[in-house]
CSV table of C-alpha atoms in Angstrom, one decimal:
chain,number,residue,atom,x,y,z
A,1,MET,CA,-113.4,130.6,-37.2
A,2,PRO,CA,-115.5,133.3,-39.2
A,3,ALA,CA,-117.4,130.1,-41.1
A,4,GLY,CA,-120.8,131.2,-40.5
A,5,LEU,CA,-119.8,134.9,-41.9
A,6,VAL,CA,-117.1,134.8,-44.4
A,7,LYS,CA,-118.4,133.2,-47.5
A,8,LYS,CA,-115.7,132.9,-49.5
A,9,ARG,CA,-113.6,129.8,-49.1
A,10,GLY,CA,-110.2,131.5,-50.3
A,11,GLU,CA,-110.8,133.6,-47.5
A,12,LEU,CA,-111.5,131.3,-44.9
A,13,ALA,CA,-108.1,129.5,-45.9
A,14,ASP,CA,-106.1,132.8,-45.1
A,15,LEU,CA,-108.0,133.4,-41.8
A,16,LEU,CA,-106.8,129.9,-40.6
A,17,ALA,CA,-103.2,131.1,-39.4
A,18,PHE,CA,-104.6,134.5,-37.8
A,19,LEU,CA,-107.5,132.6,-36.2
A,20,GLY,CA,-105.1,130.6,-34.6
A,21,THR,CA,-105.5,128.6,-31.0
A,22,GLN,CA,-108.3,131.2,-29.4
A,23,LYS,CA,-110.6,129.4,-27.2
A,24,PRO,CA,-114.0,130.5,-27.4
A,25,ALA,CA,-115.7,132.3,-24.6
A,26,SER,CA,-117.3,130.1,-21.7
A,27,THR,CA,-120.8,128.6,-22.3
A,28,GLY,CA,-123.8,131.5,-21.2
A,29,PRO,CA,-127.1,130.1,-19.1
A,30,SER,CA,-129.2,129.6,-22.1
A,31,GLY,CA,-127.0,127.8,-24.6
A,32,ARG,CA,-129.2,128.8,-27.3
A,33,LEU,CA,-128.9,131.3,-30.4
A,34,GLU,CA,-132.3,133.9,-29.9
A,35,VAL,CA,-133.2,136.6,-30.9
A,36,VAL,CA,-135.7,138.5,-28.7
A,37,GLY,CA,-137.9,141.5,-29.7
A,38,PRO,CA,-138.8,144.0,-30.5
A,39,THR,CA,-139.5,145.3,-27.1
A,40,VAL,CA,-140.4,149.2,-26.3
A,41,TYR,CA,-137.0,151.1,-25.3
A,42,GLY,CA,-138.5,154.6,-25.1
A,43,LYS,CA,-140.5,157.0,-27.2
A,44,LEU,CA,-138.8,160.4,-29.2
A,45,PRO,CA,-140.0,163.8,-28.9
A,46,SER,CA,-142.0,163.3,-31.8
A,47,GLY,CA,-144.3,160.5,-30.3
A,48,GLN,CA,-142.3,157.9,-32.3
A,49,GLN,CA,-141.3,154.7,-30.6
A,50,VAL,CA,-138.2,153.1,-30.6
A,51,ASP,CA,-137.7,149.3,-30.4
A,52,GLU,CA,-134.8,147.2,-28.7
A,53,TYR,CA,-133.8,143.6,-30.0
A,54,THR,CA,-131.7,141.2,-27.6
A,55,LEU,CA,-129.2,138.4,-29.5
A,56,THR,CA,-127.9,135.8,-27.5
A,57,ASN,CA,-125.7,132.5,-28.3
A,58,ARG,CA,-124.4,129.5,-26.3
A,59,GLY,CA,-121.1,131.5,-25.6
A,60,GLY,CA,-122.6,133.8,-23.0
A,61,MET,CA,-122.9,136.5,-25.5
A,62,GLU,CA,-125.6,139.1,-25.1
A,63,VAL,CA,-126.1,142.0,-27.7
A,64,ARG,CA,-128.8,144.7,-27.4
A,65,LEU,CA,-129.3,147.3,-30.6
A,66,ILE,CA,-132.0,149.9,-30.7
A,67,ASN,CA,-133.5,151.5,-33.7
A,68,TYR,CA,-132.8,155.1,-33.2
A,69,GLY,CA,-129.5,155.4,-34.9
A,70,ALA,CA,-129.3,151.5,-35.6
A,71,THR,CA,-127.4,151.7,-32.2
A,72,LEU,CA,-125.5,148.8,-30.4
A,73,THR,CA,-126.6,149.6,-26.7
A,74,SER,CA,-124.7,146.9,-24.7
A,75,LEU,CA,-122.4,143.9,-25.9
A,76,ILE,CA,-121.9,141.1,-22.9
A,77,THR,CA,-119.1,138.8,-23.1
A,78,PRO,CA,-117.7,136.2,-20.5
A,79,ASP,CA,-114.4,136.6,-19.4
A,80,ARG,CA,-111.9,134.1,-18.8
A,81,GLU,CA,-113.0,133.0,-15.4
A,82,GLY,CA,-117.1,132.8,-16.8
A,83,LYS,CA,-117.8,136.5,-15.5
A,84,ARG,CA,-120.3,138.8,-18.0
A,85,THR,CA,-119.5,142.2,-18.1
A,86,ASP,CA,-120.7,144.9,-20.8
A,87,ILE,CA,-117.7,145.8,-22.8
A,88,VAL,CA,-119.5,148.6,-25.1
A,89,LEU,CA,-119.9,152.5,-23.5
A,90,GLY,CA,-123.3,153.3,-23.3
A,91,TYR,CA,-126.3,154.8,-21.3
A,92,ASP,CA,-129.1,153.5,-19.1
A,93,ASP,CA,-131.9,154.6,-21.7
A,94,LEU,CA,-132.8,156.7,-25.1
A,95,ALA,CA,-132.6,160.0,-23.2
A,96,GLY,CA,-128.9,159.4,-22.9
A,97,TYR,CA,-128.5,158.5,-26.8
A,98,LEU,CA,-131.1,161.6,-27.7
A,99,GLY,CA,-128.3,163.6,-25.8
A,100,ASP,CA,-124.9,161.6,-26.9
A,101,PRO,CA,-122.4,164.1,-27.7
A,102,ILE,CA,-119.6,161.1,-29.1
A,103,SER,CA,-122.1,158.8,-31.3
A,104,SER,CA,-121.8,155.8,-28.9
A,105,GLY,CA,-122.4,152.5,-30.8
A,106,CYS,CA,-124.5,153.9,-33.4
A,107,ILE,CA,-124.0,153.7,-37.8
A,108,VAL,CA,-122.3,156.6,-38.8
A,109,GLY,CA,-123.3,158.2,-42.4
A,110,ARG,CA,-123.8,159.4,-45.0
A,111,TYR,CA,-120.0,159.9,-44.5
A,112,ALA,CA,-118.2,158.6,-41.6
A,113,ASN,CA,-115.0,160.3,-40.7
A,114,ARG,CA,-114.1,164.3,-42.2
A,115,ILE,CA,-114.7,165.8,-45.3
A,116,ALA,CA,-112.5,169.2,-45.6
A,117,GLY,CA,-114.7,172.8,-46.2
A,118,ALA,CA,-117.3,170.7,-45.8
A,119,ARG,CA,-117.9,170.6,-49.6
A,120,PHE,CA,-117.1,168.2,-52.7
A,121,THR,CA,-117.4,168.3,-56.2
A,122,ILE,CA,-118.9,165.9,-59.1
A,123,ASN,CA,-118.8,166.0,-62.2
A,124,GLY,CA,-117.9,169.8,-61.9
A,125,LYS,CA,-121.2,170.5,-59.5
A,126,ALA,CA,-120.0,171.7,-56.3
A,127,PHE,CA,-122.2,170.7,-53.4
A,128,GLU,CA,-122.2,172.0,-49.7
A,129,LEU,CA,-122.4,170.0,-46.7
A,130,ASP,CA,-123.3,171.0,-43.2
A,131,LYS,CA,-120.4,172.4,-41.4
A,132,ASN,CA,-120.3,170.9,-37.8
A,133,PHE,CA,-116.7,170.4,-37.0
A,134,ARG,CA,-114.4,173.0,-36.4
A,135,GLY,CA,-116.0,176.0,-37.9
A,136,GLY,CA,-116.0,174.9,-41.4
A,137,HIS,CA,-115.7,171.4,-42.2
A,138,HIS,CA,-118.0,168.3,-42.0
A,139,LEU,CA,-118.1,165.4,-39.7
A,140,HIS,CA,-120.0,161.7,-39.5
A,141,GLY,CA,-122.6,163.1,-41.9
A,142,GLY,CA,-123.4,166.4,-40.5
A,143,ASP,CA,-125.6,168.1,-37.8
A,144,VAL,CA,-127.9,164.9,-37.7
A,145,GLY,CA,-126.4,162.4,-39.2
A,146,PHE,CA,-127.5,158.6,-39.7
A,147,GLN,CA,-127.0,158.3,-35.9
A,148,ARG,CA,-129.8,160.6,-35.2
A,149,ARG,CA,-132.3,158.7,-37.5
A,150,LEU,CA,-135.2,156.3,-36.8
A,151,TRP,CA,-134.1,153.2,-38.9
A,152,GLU,CA,-137.2,150.6,-39.9
A,153,ALA,CA,-135.7,147.6,-38.1
A,154,HIS,CA,-136.8,143.4,-38.1
A,155,SER,CA,-135.2,140.6,-36.6
A,156,PHE,CA,-134.2,137.5,-38.9
A,157,ARG,CA,-133.5,134.3,-38.1
A,158,GLU,CA,-130.7,131.9,-40.2
A,159,PRO,CA,-129.5,128.5,-39.8
A,160,ASP,CA,-126.1,129.6,-38.2
A,161,SER,CA,-127.1,133.3,-37.0
A,162,VAL,CA,-129.8,135.6,-35.8
A,163,GLY,CA,-129.7,139.3,-36.2
A,164,VAL,CA,-131.6,142.6,-36.9
A,165,GLU,CA,-131.8,143.9,-40.3
A,166,LEU,CA,-132.2,147.7,-40.1
A,167,ARG,CA,-133.0,150.3,-43.3
A,168,TYR,CA,-132.8,154.1,-43.8
A,169,THR,CA,-133.7,156.2,-46.9
A,170,SER,CA,-131.7,159.3,-46.4
A,171,PRO,CA,-133.7,162.0,-48.8
A,172,ASP,CA,-132.0,163.9,-51.9
A,173,GLY,CA,-129.9,166.8,-50.0
A,174,GLU,CA,-130.2,165.8,-46.9
A,175,ALA,CA,-127.3,167.4,-45.1
A,176,GLY,CA,-126.4,168.8,-48.5
A,177,TYR,CA,-125.8,165.4,-50.1
A,178,PRO,CA,-126.8,164.6,-53.7
A,179,GLY,CA,-129.2,161.5,-54.4
A,180,ARG,CA,-131.6,159.5,-52.4
A,181,LEU,CA,-129.7,156.9,-50.5
A,182,LYS,CA,-131.0,153.4,-49.5
A,183,VAL,CA,-129.4,151.9,-47.1
A,184,VAL,CA,-129.3,148.5,-45.4
A,185,VAL,CA,-127.7,147.1,-42.3
A,186,ARG,CA,-127.9,143.8,-41.2
A,187,VAL,CA,-126.6,142.7,-37.7
A,188,ALA,CA,-126.0,139.4,-36.8
A,189,LEU,CA,-124.6,137.1,-33.9
A,190,ASN,CA,-123.9,133.4,-34.8
A,191,GLN,CA,-122.6,130.5,-32.2
A,192,GLN,CA,-118.9,131.2,-32.8
A,193,ASN,CA,-118.9,134.6,-30.9
A,194,GLU,CA,-118.9,136.6,-34.2
A,195,LEU,CA,-120.7,139.6,-34.4
A,196,SER,CA,-120.9,141.0,-37.9
A,197,PHE,CA,-122.0,143.9,-39.4
A,198,SER,CA,-123.1,144.2,-44.0
A,199,TYR,CA,-123.8,147.2,-45.3
A,200,GLN,CA,-125.5,147.9,-48.7
A,201,ALA,CA,-126.6,150.9,-50.4
A,202,ARG,CA,-127.8,152.0,-53.4
A,203,THR,CA,-128.4,155.6,-54.6
A,204,ASP,CA,-130.5,157.6,-58.0
A,205,LYS,CA,-127.6,160.5,-58.1
A,206,ALA,CA,-124.0,160.2,-57.7
A,207,THR,CA,-123.0,160.6,-54.3
A,208,HIS,CA,-120.4,159.4,-51.7
A,209,VAL,CA,-121.0,157.1,-48.9
A,210,ASN,CA,-118.6,156.0,-46.4
A,211,LEU,CA,-120.4,153.7,-43.5
A,212,THR,CA,-118.7,152.9,-40.1
A,213,GLN,CA,-120.2,151.7,-36.6
A,214,HIS,CA,-119.3,153.6,-34.0
A,215,SER,CA,-118.8,151.6,-31.0
A,216,TYR,CA,-116.1,152.4,-28.0
A,217,PHE,CA,-114.8,148.8,-26.3
A,218,ASN,CA,-113.2,148.5,-23.2
A,219,LEU,CA,-112.2,144.6,-22.7
A,220,ARG,CA,-112.0,144.6,-18.9
A,221,GLY,CA,-115.8,146.5,-18.9
A,222,HIS,CA,-117.4,149.5,-19.6
A,223,ASP,CA,-117.0,150.7,-16.2
A,224,THR,CA,-113.6,150.3,-15.5
A,225,GLY,CA,-111.3,153.0,-16.2
A,226,ASP,CA,-109.0,153.5,-19.4
A,227,VAL,CA,-108.3,151.3,-22.2
A,228,LEU,CA,-104.4,151.9,-22.0
A,229,ASP,CA,-103.1,148.8,-21.0
A,230,HIS,CA,-105.3,146.7,-23.6
A,231,ARG,CA,-103.0,145.1,-26.3
A,232,LEU,CA,-103.1,145.8,-29.7
A,233,ARG,CA,-101.9,144.6,-32.9
A,234,LEU,CA,-103.1,146.2,-36.4
A,235,TYR,CA,-102.7,144.3,-39.8
A,236,CYS,CA,-101.5,148.0,-41.1
A,237,ASP,CA,-98.5,149.1,-42.4
A,238,ARG,CA,-99.5,152.6,-43.4
A,239,TYR,CA,-101.5,155.7,-41.7
A,240,LEU,CA,-102.6,158.7,-42.6
A,241,PRO,CA,-101.0,161.8,-41.4
A,242,VAL,CA,-103.2,164.8,-40.4
A,243,ASP,CA,-103.6,168.4,-40.3
A,244,ARG,CA,-104.5,170.4,-37.1
A,245,ASP,CA,-108.0,169.9,-37.7
A,246,GLY,CA,-107.4,166.6,-38.3
A,247,LEU,CA,-107.6,166.2,-41.9
A,248,PRO,CA,-105.3,163.9,-43.7
A,249,THR,CA,-102.6,165.7,-45.4
A,250,GLY,CA,-102.8,163.8,-48.6
A,251,GLN,CA,-99.6,161.7,-47.4
A,252,ILE,CA,-99.9,157.8,-46.9
A,253,ALA,CA,-97.1,157.0,-44.4
A,254,SER,CA,-95.4,154.1,-43.5
A,255,VAL,CA,-95.9,153.1,-39.7
A,256,ALA,CA,-92.2,151.8,-39.1
A,257,GLY,CA,-90.6,153.7,-36.4
A,258,THR,CA,-93.2,155.7,-35.5
A,259,PRO,CA,-95.9,155.6,-32.8
A,260,PHE,CA,-98.6,154.1,-35.1
A,261,ASP,CA,-96.7,151.1,-35.6
A,262,PHE,CA,-98.8,147.9,-33.6
A,263,ARG,CA,-97.5,145.3,-36.0
A,264,GLN,CA,-96.5,143.4,-33.0
A,265,PRO,CA,-98.7,143.4,-30.0
A,266,ARG,CA,-98.1,146.1,-27.4
A,267,SER,CA,-100.3,148.3,-25.1
A,268,ILE,CA,-102.2,151.1,-26.6
A,269,GLY,CA,-100.6,153.7,-24.2
A,270,SER,CA,-97.2,152.5,-24.7
A,271,GLN,CA,-96.3,155.2,-27.1
A,272,ILE,CA,-99.4,157.7,-26.6
A,273,ARG,CA,-97.6,160.4,-25.2
A,274,GLU,CA,-95.3,160.7,-28.8
A,275,VAL,CA,-98.3,161.7,-30.1
A,276,ALA,CA,-99.4,164.4,-27.9
A,277,GLY,CA,-101.7,161.6,-26.2
A,278,LEU,CA,-104.1,161.7,-28.9
A,279,TYR,CA,-104.4,158.5,-31.6
A,280,ASP,CA,-107.5,159.7,-33.6
A,281,HIS,CA,-105.9,159.0,-37.2
A,282,GLN,CA,-106.8,156.3,-40.4
A,283,VAL,CA,-104.5,153.2,-40.4
A,284,VAL,CA,-104.4,151.3,-43.5
A,285,ILE,CA,-104.6,147.6,-44.0
A,286,ALA,CA,-101.1,146.5,-45.6
A,287,GLY,CA,-100.8,145.1,-49.1
A,288,ASN,CA,-104.3,146.7,-50.4
A,289,PRO,CA,-106.2,143.7,-49.8
A,290,THR,CA,-109.4,142.6,-51.7
A,291,GLY,CA,-111.9,140.5,-49.8
A,292,VAL,CA,-112.3,140.1,-45.9
A,293,VAL,CA,-109.1,140.3,-44.2
A,294,PRO,CA,-107.7,140.8,-40.6
A,295,LEU,CA,-107.4,144.4,-39.3
A,296,ALA,CA,-106.9,144.5,-35.4
A,297,ARG,CA,-106.3,142.1,-32.4
A,298,VAL,CA,-107.0,143.6,-29.2
A,299,SER,CA,-106.6,141.7,-25.7
A,300,GLU,CA,-107.0,142.9,-22.3
A,301,PRO,CA,-104.8,141.0,-19.7
A,302,GLN,CA,-107.0,141.4,-16.5
A,303,SER,CA,-110.2,140.0,-17.9
A,304,GLY,CA,-108.4,137.3,-20.6
A,305,ARG,CA,-110.9,138.9,-23.5
A,306,VAL,CA,-109.6,138.8,-26.8
A,307,MET,CA,-111.3,141.0,-29.9
A,308,GLU,CA,-110.3,140.2,-33.3
A,309,ILE,CA,-111.7,142.5,-36.3
A,310,PHE,CA,-111.9,141.6,-39.8
A,311,THR,CA,-113.0,143.8,-42.6
A,312,ASP,CA,-113.3,144.6,-46.4
A,313,GLN,CA,-112.5,148.2,-45.7
A,314,PRO,CA,-109.4,149.9,-46.8
A,315,GLY,CA,-108.8,150.3,-43.0
A,316,ALA,CA,-109.8,151.9,-39.9
A,317,GLN,CA,-110.1,155.2,-37.6
A,318,LEU,CA,-108.1,154.6,-34.7
A,319,TYR,CA,-109.5,156.2,-32.0
A,320,THR,CA,-108.8,156.3,-28.2
A,321,SER,CA,-111.8,159.1,-27.2
A,322,ILE,CA,-109.2,161.8,-26.2
A,323,HIS,CA,-112.2,163.8,-26.4
A,324,LEU,CA,-114.4,162.2,-23.7
A,325,SER,CA,-115.0,164.8,-21.2
A,326,ARG,CA,-116.9,163.7,-17.7
A,327,VAL,CA,-119.7,161.8,-20.2
A,328,VAL,CA,-122.4,160.5,-17.4
A,329,GLY,CA,-122.8,156.9,-19.0
A,330,ARG,CA,-124.3,153.4,-18.4
A,331,GLY,CA,-125.0,152.8,-14.3
A,332,GLY,CA,-124.0,156.5,-13.6
A,333,THR,CA,-120.4,155.8,-14.8
A,334,ILE,CA,-118.2,158.9,-15.8
A,335,TYR,CA,-116.5,158.3,-19.0
A,336,ARG,CA,-113.4,160.1,-19.5
A,337,LYS,CA,-110.8,159.9,-21.9
A,338,TYR,CA,-108.9,156.8,-23.0
A,339,ALA,CA,-112.3,155.1,-21.2
A,340,GLY,CA,-113.0,153.5,-24.8
A,341,LEU,CA,-111.2,152.3,-27.9
A,342,CYS,CA,-112.6,153.0,-31.1
A,343,LEU,CA,-111.2,150.8,-34.7
A,344,GLU,CA,-113.9,152.4,-37.2
A,345,THR,CA,-113.9,150.5,-40.3
A,346,GLN,CA,-114.1,152.8,-43.3
A,347,HIS,CA,-113.0,154.4,-46.5
A,348,PHE,CA,-110.4,157.0,-45.9
A,349,PRO,CA,-111.1,160.4,-44.6
A,350,ASP,CA,-111.6,163.3,-47.3
A,351,SER,CA,-111.8,161.2,-50.1
A,352,PRO,CA,-114.3,163.3,-52.0
A,353,ASN,CA,-111.4,165.7,-52.3
A,354,ARG,CA,-108.3,163.5,-52.8
A,355,PRO,CA,-108.3,161.6,-56.0
A,356,GLU,CA,-105.2,159.7,-54.7
A,357,PHE,CA,-107.0,158.0,-52.2
A,358,PRO,CA,-109.8,155.1,-52.7
A,359,SER,CA,-113.2,156.5,-54.4
A,360,THR,CA,-116.5,156.7,-52.2
A,361,LEU,CA,-118.1,157.7,-55.2
A,362,LEU,CA,-121.3,155.7,-55.8
A,363,ARG,CA,-123.2,155.9,-58.9
A,364,PRO,CA,-126.8,154.9,-60.0
A,365,GLY,CA,-126.8,151.4,-60.9
A,366,GLU,CA,-124.2,150.3,-58.5
A,367,VAL,CA,-124.3,148.8,-54.9
A,368,PHE,CA,-122.4,150.0,-52.1
A,369,ARG,CA,-121.3,146.9,-50.0
A,370,SER,CA,-119.1,146.2,-46.8
A,371,GLN,CA,-118.7,143.9,-44.2
A,372,THR,CA,-117.2,143.9,-41.0
A,373,ILE,CA,-116.8,141.3,-38.2
A,374,HIS,CA,-116.2,141.4,-34.3
A,375,ARG,CA,-115.2,138.3,-33.1
A,376,PHE,CA,-114.7,137.3,-29.6
A,377,SER,CA,-112.7,134.8,-27.3
A,378,THR,CA,-110.5,134.8,-24.2
A,379,GLU,CA,-107.2,133.4,-23.4
């Protein structure tokens, strides 16, 4: 269970039934909790060095991160037979990430997802943002965003985990956002096969913040085709309908009787034709909970791999990578549509323009905090 990462005793008790009897993935060769790095990953066109860090544990997990975009480049886990495979989409080298069209593995900000009209108003003042989506909207923080910035990074060791702390200061006016925003992301791995992302942010002017991690998962292996046979359970009873531009209409609808009803496990592809082949919607966790709670359980029948996701965010963007089109990835693998599953834990899209949605406004003196945990096992 996430005992090393979820701190509140009551939250742990609430998770016991959810975690059940999942067995940890088989022991890896070293059996040690280690962090290695920084090592040189490459250099940006500016000449700045990009560093890589590697995290390992006794469960056979190996996690690689770079400080360009605070990007998770590799996540290796064993299957039920102990065979270790990379289960996230990615590239062989820095050049791949510099040209990446899909935000693979990075931290997205200042605002993950869409903002209608690329503008919002705070205290009567309008702010115009980068228009980088369908001609007039704002997506994933703009033309550059946090995913194309070089973060300050250093490794850490704690009694029950190892990891990397990444820091980035977004200047006032970047991509049109007000305020100087200081962001800290801690990525940690423990011996319970839990990979956590913990976020903090502070600002000197009122601004909107919505951060997420944007990995594409294929539990059979990054190079094995589509994820339509993965079985998905979502602890979500509502979703956000969208318009033709993928922007929320403002309605928060029940999943009952819709292709978004994953409250009981079923394959991702079982009803995908009913949404015109496209899952790219925010799903909403049942009960408006507080604290870290279950979001999803994903399993892959061939490998036996299981990924459970816990978060304190109100929901996640469910995305089945339909827009991938012959992206050349790691080892020359061609990533096509449905090659990966994203569950981007976050606040709702377009919240700055939707007062009926949970607020994403951060004011001076306040601290934005968020945590998401991925727990890996086999069955």
